[in-house]
């Protein structure tokens, strides 16, 4: 899982479970630490549940390079999977052939379609889960409920206050976010 991609437990699970099913002998995860140098306990719990064998605190294009070439502390791997920003996509492009990759993806995007029975806090978290990946990410909510639209907009602002990558998410939401 290259740079910044283990920001949410669902990413850990969606990248690890297929590898387990495919019979990979060892699952290595990389995730950038927070500013205090720690990895979120929620991410660590998701990694344990999913069956990750080893975790390294690094992210971005440098994580892709470390996984492809190996370092003194990070072994090289056979395949690199997971989303990331434009620099991660370029790094994956550069190492393709030396190591297998899942794909060269563009900016993250999400479209949530919801009616008035949906929970605004969950929709906001889903929208921000993609917005925090890259300032070019696109997060969209489609709803027929004016009430839900207002609640989600308010909840996005509330959740941005505590989001570690709020500056990136804010740029994404302001430029490419829509309700």
mmCIF file of C-alpha atoms in Angstrom:
data_model
loop_
_atom_site.group_PDB
_atom_site.id
_atom_site.type_symbol
_atom_site.label_atom_id
_atom_site.label_comp_id
_atom_site.label_asym_id
_atom_site.label_seq_id
_atom_site.Cartn_x
_atom_site.Cartn_y
_atom_site.Cartn_z
ATOM 1 C CA UNK A 1 0.000 0.000 0.000
ATOM 2 C CA UNK A 2 1.935 3.054 -1.133
ATOM 3 C CA UNK A 3 2.082 6.518 0.357
ATOM 4 C CA UNK A 4 -0.722 7.851 2.411
ATOM 5 C CA UNK A 5 -3.029 5.082 1.379
ATOM 6 C CA UNK A 6 -3.666 3.476 4.702
ATOM 7 C CA UNK A 7 -5.468 6.564 5.881
ATOM 8 C CA UNK A 8 -8.656 4.560 6.394
ATOM 9 C CA UNK A 9 -9.124 0.974 7.556
ATOM 10 C CA UNK A 10 -11.147 0.107 4.451
ATOM 11 C CA UNK A 11 -8.059 0.678 2.295
ATOM 12 C CA UNK A 12 -6.055 -1.724 4.443
ATOM 13 C CA UNK A 13 -8.746 -4.351 4.012
ATOM 14 C CA UNK A 14 -9.338 -3.850 0.275
ATOM 15 C CA UNK A 15 -5.623 -4.161 -0.458
ATOM 16 C CA UNK A 16 -4.769 -6.972 1.970
ATOM 17 C CA UNK A 17 -7.630 -9.425 1.566
ATOM 18 C CA UNK A 18 -7.069 -10.046 -2.195
ATOM 19 C CA UNK A 19 -3.363 -10.623 -1.497
ATOM 20 C CA UNK A 20 -4.254 -13.191 1.171
ATOM 21 C CA UNK A 21 -6.710 -14.895 -1.164
ATOM 22 C CA UNK A 22 -4.034 -14.975 -3.895
ATOM 23 C CA UNK A 23 -1.743 -16.803 -1.491
ATOM 24 C CA UNK A 24 0.882 -14.154 -0.806
ATOM 25 C CA UNK A 25 3.287 -15.451 1.837
ATOM 26 C CA UNK A 26 3.942 -12.046 3.381
ATOM 27 C CA UNK A 27 1.939 -8.832 3.327
ATOM 28 C CA UNK A 28 3.927 -5.640 3.842
ATOM 29 C CA UNK A 29 2.158 -2.343 4.424
ATOM 30 C CA UNK A 30 3.557 1.178 4.318
ATOM 31 C CA UNK A 31 1.775 4.167 5.775
ATOM 32 C CA UNK A 32 3.040 7.622 6.587
ATOM 33 C CA UNK A 33 3.031 8.386 10.307
ATOM 34 C CA UNK A 34 1.211 11.365 11.740
ATOM 35 C CA UNK A 35 3.202 14.424 12.763
ATOM 36 C CA UNK A 36 3.935 12.820 16.143
ATOM 37 C CA UNK A 37 5.574 9.856 14.364
ATOM 38 C CA UNK A 38 2.838 7.361 15.230
ATOM 39 C CA UNK A 39 0.437 5.279 13.182
ATOM 40 C CA UNK A 40 -3.231 5.454 14.090
ATOM 41 C CA UNK A 41 -4.327 2.603 16.391
ATOM 42 C CA UNK A 42 -7.368 2.140 14.126
ATOM 43 C CA UNK A 43 -5.063 1.505 11.156
ATOM 44 C CA UNK A 44 -2.957 -0.885 13.215
ATOM 45 C CA UNK A 45 -6.089 -2.772 14.308
ATOM 46 C CA UNK A 46 -7.349 -3.003 10.713
ATOM 47 C CA UNK A 47 -3.925 -4.254 9.592
ATOM 48 C CA UNK A 48 -3.934 -6.946 12.279
ATOM 49 C CA UNK A 49 -7.467 -8.063 11.418
ATOM 50 C CA UNK A 50 -6.651 -8.134 7.686
ATOM 51 C CA UNK A 51 -3.476 -10.135 8.221
ATOM 52 C CA UNK A 52 -0.701 -7.642 7.482
ATOM 53 C CA UNK A 53 2.635 -9.161 8.492
ATOM 54 C CA UNK A 54 4.844 -6.053 8.645
ATOM 55 C CA UNK A 55 4.244 -2.294 8.666
ATOM 56 C CA UNK A 56 6.740 0.407 7.752
ATOM 57 C CA UNK A 57 6.185 4.073 8.566
ATOM 58 C CA UNK A 58 6.768 5.759 5.220
ATOM 59 C CA UNK A 59 4.645 7.027 2.374
ATOM 60 C CA UNK A 60 4.548 8.732 -0.989
ATOM 61 C CA UNK A 61 6.775 8.095 -3.977
ATOM 62 C CA UNK A 62 9.644 7.212 -1.639
ATOM 63 C CA UNK A 63 7.578 4.333 -0.235
ATOM 64 C CA UNK A 64 7.022 3.004 -3.752
ATOM 65 C CA UNK A 65 10.769 3.212 -4.442
ATOM 66 C CA UNK A 66 11.624 1.469 -1.166
ATOM 67 C CA UNK A 67 9.191 -1.354 -1.941
ATOM 68 C CA UNK A 68 10.421 -1.727 -5.517
ATOM 69 C CA UNK A 69 14.176 -1.541 -4.921
ATOM 70 C CA UNK A 70 14.431 -2.518 -1.264
ATOM 71 C CA UNK A 71 16.461 -0.692 1.382
ATOM 72 C CA UNK A 72 18.450 -1.740 4.422
ATOM 73 C CA UNK A 73 15.229 -1.971 6.424
ATOM 74 C CA UNK A 74 12.459 -2.384 3.793
ATOM 75 C CA UNK A 75 12.491 -5.508 1.616
ATOM 76 C CA UNK A 76 11.661 -5.299 -2.058
ATOM 77 C CA UNK A 77 8.299 -6.802 -2.946
ATOM 78 C CA UNK A 78 6.730 -8.543 -5.935
ATOM 79 C CA UNK A 79 3.663 -6.316 -6.257
ATOM 80 C CA UNK A 80 2.704 -2.816 -5.114
ATOM 81 C CA UNK A 81 -0.993 -1.997 -4.748
ATOM 82 C CA UNK A 82 -3.053 0.849 -3.421
ATOM 83 C CA UNK A 83 -4.123 4.375 -4.235
ATOM 84 C CA UNK A 84 -2.069 7.523 -3.862
ATOM 85 C CA UNK A 85 -1.513 11.004 -5.194
ATOM 86 C CA UNK A 86 0.009 12.006 -8.546
ATOM 87 C CA UNK A 87 3.549 11.426 -7.221
ATOM 88 C CA UNK A 88 2.675 7.879 -6.136
ATOM 89 C CA UNK A 89 1.111 7.210 -9.551
ATOM 90 C CA UNK A 90 4.263 8.458 -11.286
ATOM 91 C CA UNK A 91 6.484 6.377 -8.986
ATOM 92 C CA UNK A 92 4.435 3.274 -9.756
ATOM 93 C CA UNK A 93 4.775 4.048 -13.461
ATOM 94 C CA UNK A 94 8.556 4.364 -13.096
ATOM 95 C CA UNK A 95 8.998 1.001 -11.304
ATOM 96 C CA UNK A 96 6.513 -0.947 -13.450
ATOM 97 C CA UNK A 97 8.363 -3.859 -15.007
ATOM 98 C CA UNK A 98 10.805 -4.126 -12.138
ATOM 99 C CA UNK A 99 7.853 -4.894 -9.881
ATOM 100 C CA UNK A 100 4.226 -5.633 -10.607
ATOM 101 C CA UNK A 101 1.687 -2.901 -9.826
ATOM 102 C CA UNK A 102 -2.076 -2.814 -9.688
ATOM 103 C CA UNK A 103 -2.558 0.207 -11.974
ATOM 104 C CA UNK A 104 -1.534 3.772 -12.591
ATOM 105 C CA UNK A 105 -4.528 5.581 -11.190
ATOM 106 C CA UNK A 106 -5.514 9.192 -11.558
ATOM 107 C CA UNK A 107 -6.758 11.376 -8.732
ATOM 108 C CA UNK A 108 -9.182 9.722 -6.332
ATOM 109 C CA UNK A 109 -12.874 10.245 -6.831
ATOM 110 C CA UNK A 110 -16.082 9.291 -5.110
ATOM 111 C CA UNK A 111 -19.741 9.774 -5.898
ATOM 112 C CA UNK A 112 -22.258 9.111 -3.139
ATOM 113 C CA UNK A 113 -25.933 8.816 -4.053
ATOM 114 C CA UNK A 114 -28.161 9.172 -0.994
ATOM 115 C CA UNK A 115 -31.718 9.891 0.020
ATOM 116 C CA UNK A 116 -33.056 11.428 3.211
ATOM 117 C CA UNK A 117 -32.551 8.194 5.181
ATOM 118 C CA UNK A 118 -28.741 8.445 4.953
ATOM 119 C CA UNK A 119 -26.449 9.622 7.758
ATOM 120 C CA UNK A 120 -24.739 12.949 7.075
ATOM 121 C CA UNK A 121 -21.689 12.148 9.218
ATOM 122 C CA UNK A 122 -21.007 8.922 7.332
ATOM 123 C CA UNK A 123 -21.402 10.584 3.938
ATOM 124 C CA UNK A 124 -19.051 13.400 4.979
ATOM 125 C CA UNK A 125 -16.460 10.853 6.122
ATOM 126 C CA UNK A 126 -16.754 9.026 2.782
ATOM 127 C CA UNK A 127 -16.330 12.257 0.815
ATOM 128 C CA UNK A 128 -13.313 13.302 2.883
ATOM 129 C CA UNK A 129 -11.747 9.846 2.646
ATOM 130 C CA UNK A 130 -11.094 10.549 -1.019
ATOM 131 C CA UNK A 131 -10.538 14.309 -0.761
ATOM 132 C CA UNK A 132 -7.604 13.833 1.603
ATOM 133 C CA UNK A 133 -5.665 11.791 -0.971
ATOM 134 C CA UNK A 134 -4.935 14.635 -3.340
ATOM 135 C CA UNK A 135 -5.914 18.256 -3.925
ATOM 136 C CA UNK A 136 -7.106 17.065 -7.358
ATOM 137 C CA UNK A 137 -9.476 14.433 -5.895
ATOM 138 C CA UNK A 138 -13.174 14.781 -6.677
ATOM 139 C CA UNK A 139 -15.881 14.147 -4.056
ATOM 140 C CA UNK A 140 -19.525 14.386 -5.088
ATOM 141 C CA UNK A 141 -22.844 13.834 -3.295
ATOM 142 C CA UNK A 142 -26.021 13.408 -5.317
ATOM 143 C CA UNK A 143 -29.224 13.724 -3.314
ATOM 144 C CA UNK A 144 -32.793 14.913 -3.718
ATOM 145 C CA UNK A 145 -32.896 16.010 -0.070
ATOM 146 C CA UNK A 146 -32.101 19.666 0.627
ATOM 147 C CA UNK A 147 -31.961 18.803 4.332
ATOM 148 C CA UNK A 148 -29.368 16.058 3.820
ATOM 149 C CA UNK A 149 -27.330 18.295 1.506
ATOM 150 C CA UNK A 150 -27.141 21.013 4.175
ATOM 151 C CA UNK A 151 -26.322 18.489 6.920
ATOM 152 C CA UNK A 152 -23.525 16.925 4.851
ATOM 153 C CA UNK A 153 -22.034 20.327 4.003
ATOM 154 C CA UNK A 154 -22.032 21.206 7.713
ATOM 155 C CA UNK A 155 -20.576 17.827 8.675
ATOM 156 C CA UNK A 156 -17.777 18.125 6.096
ATOM 157 C CA UNK A 157 -16.771 21.435 7.696
ATOM 158 C CA UNK A 158 -16.931 19.877 11.169
ATOM 159 C CA UNK A 159 -14.811 16.837 10.208
ATOM 160 C CA UNK A 160 -12.258 18.988 8.385
ATOM 161 C CA UNK A 161 -11.431 20.570 11.762
ATOM 162 C CA UNK A 162 -9.893 17.321 13.052
ATOM 163 C CA UNK A 163 -8.615 15.747 9.841
ATOM 164 C CA UNK A 164 -4.808 15.357 9.853
ATOM 165 C CA UNK A 165 -4.623 16.060 6.102
ATOM 166 C CA UNK A 166 -7.177 18.875 6.245
ATOM 167 C CA UNK A 167 -5.170 21.220 4.017
ATOM 168 C CA UNK A 168 -5.228 18.719 1.143
ATOM 169 C CA UNK A 169 -8.862 17.766 1.733
ATOM 170 C CA UNK A 170 -9.881 21.437 1.926
ATOM 171 C CA UNK A 171 -8.243 22.191 -1.429
ATOM 172 C CA UNK A 172 -9.971 19.186 -2.984
ATOM 173 C CA UNK A 173 -13.397 19.977 -1.527
ATOM 174 C CA UNK A 174 -13.180 23.664 -2.446
ATOM 175 C CA UNK A 175 -12.159 22.979 -6.053
ATOM 176 C CA UNK A 176 -13.710 19.619 -6.943
ATOM 177 C CA UNK A 177 -16.334 18.929 -4.259
ATOM 178 C CA UNK A 178 -19.991 19.151 -5.187
ATOM 179 C CA UNK A 179 -23.340 18.481 -3.595
#
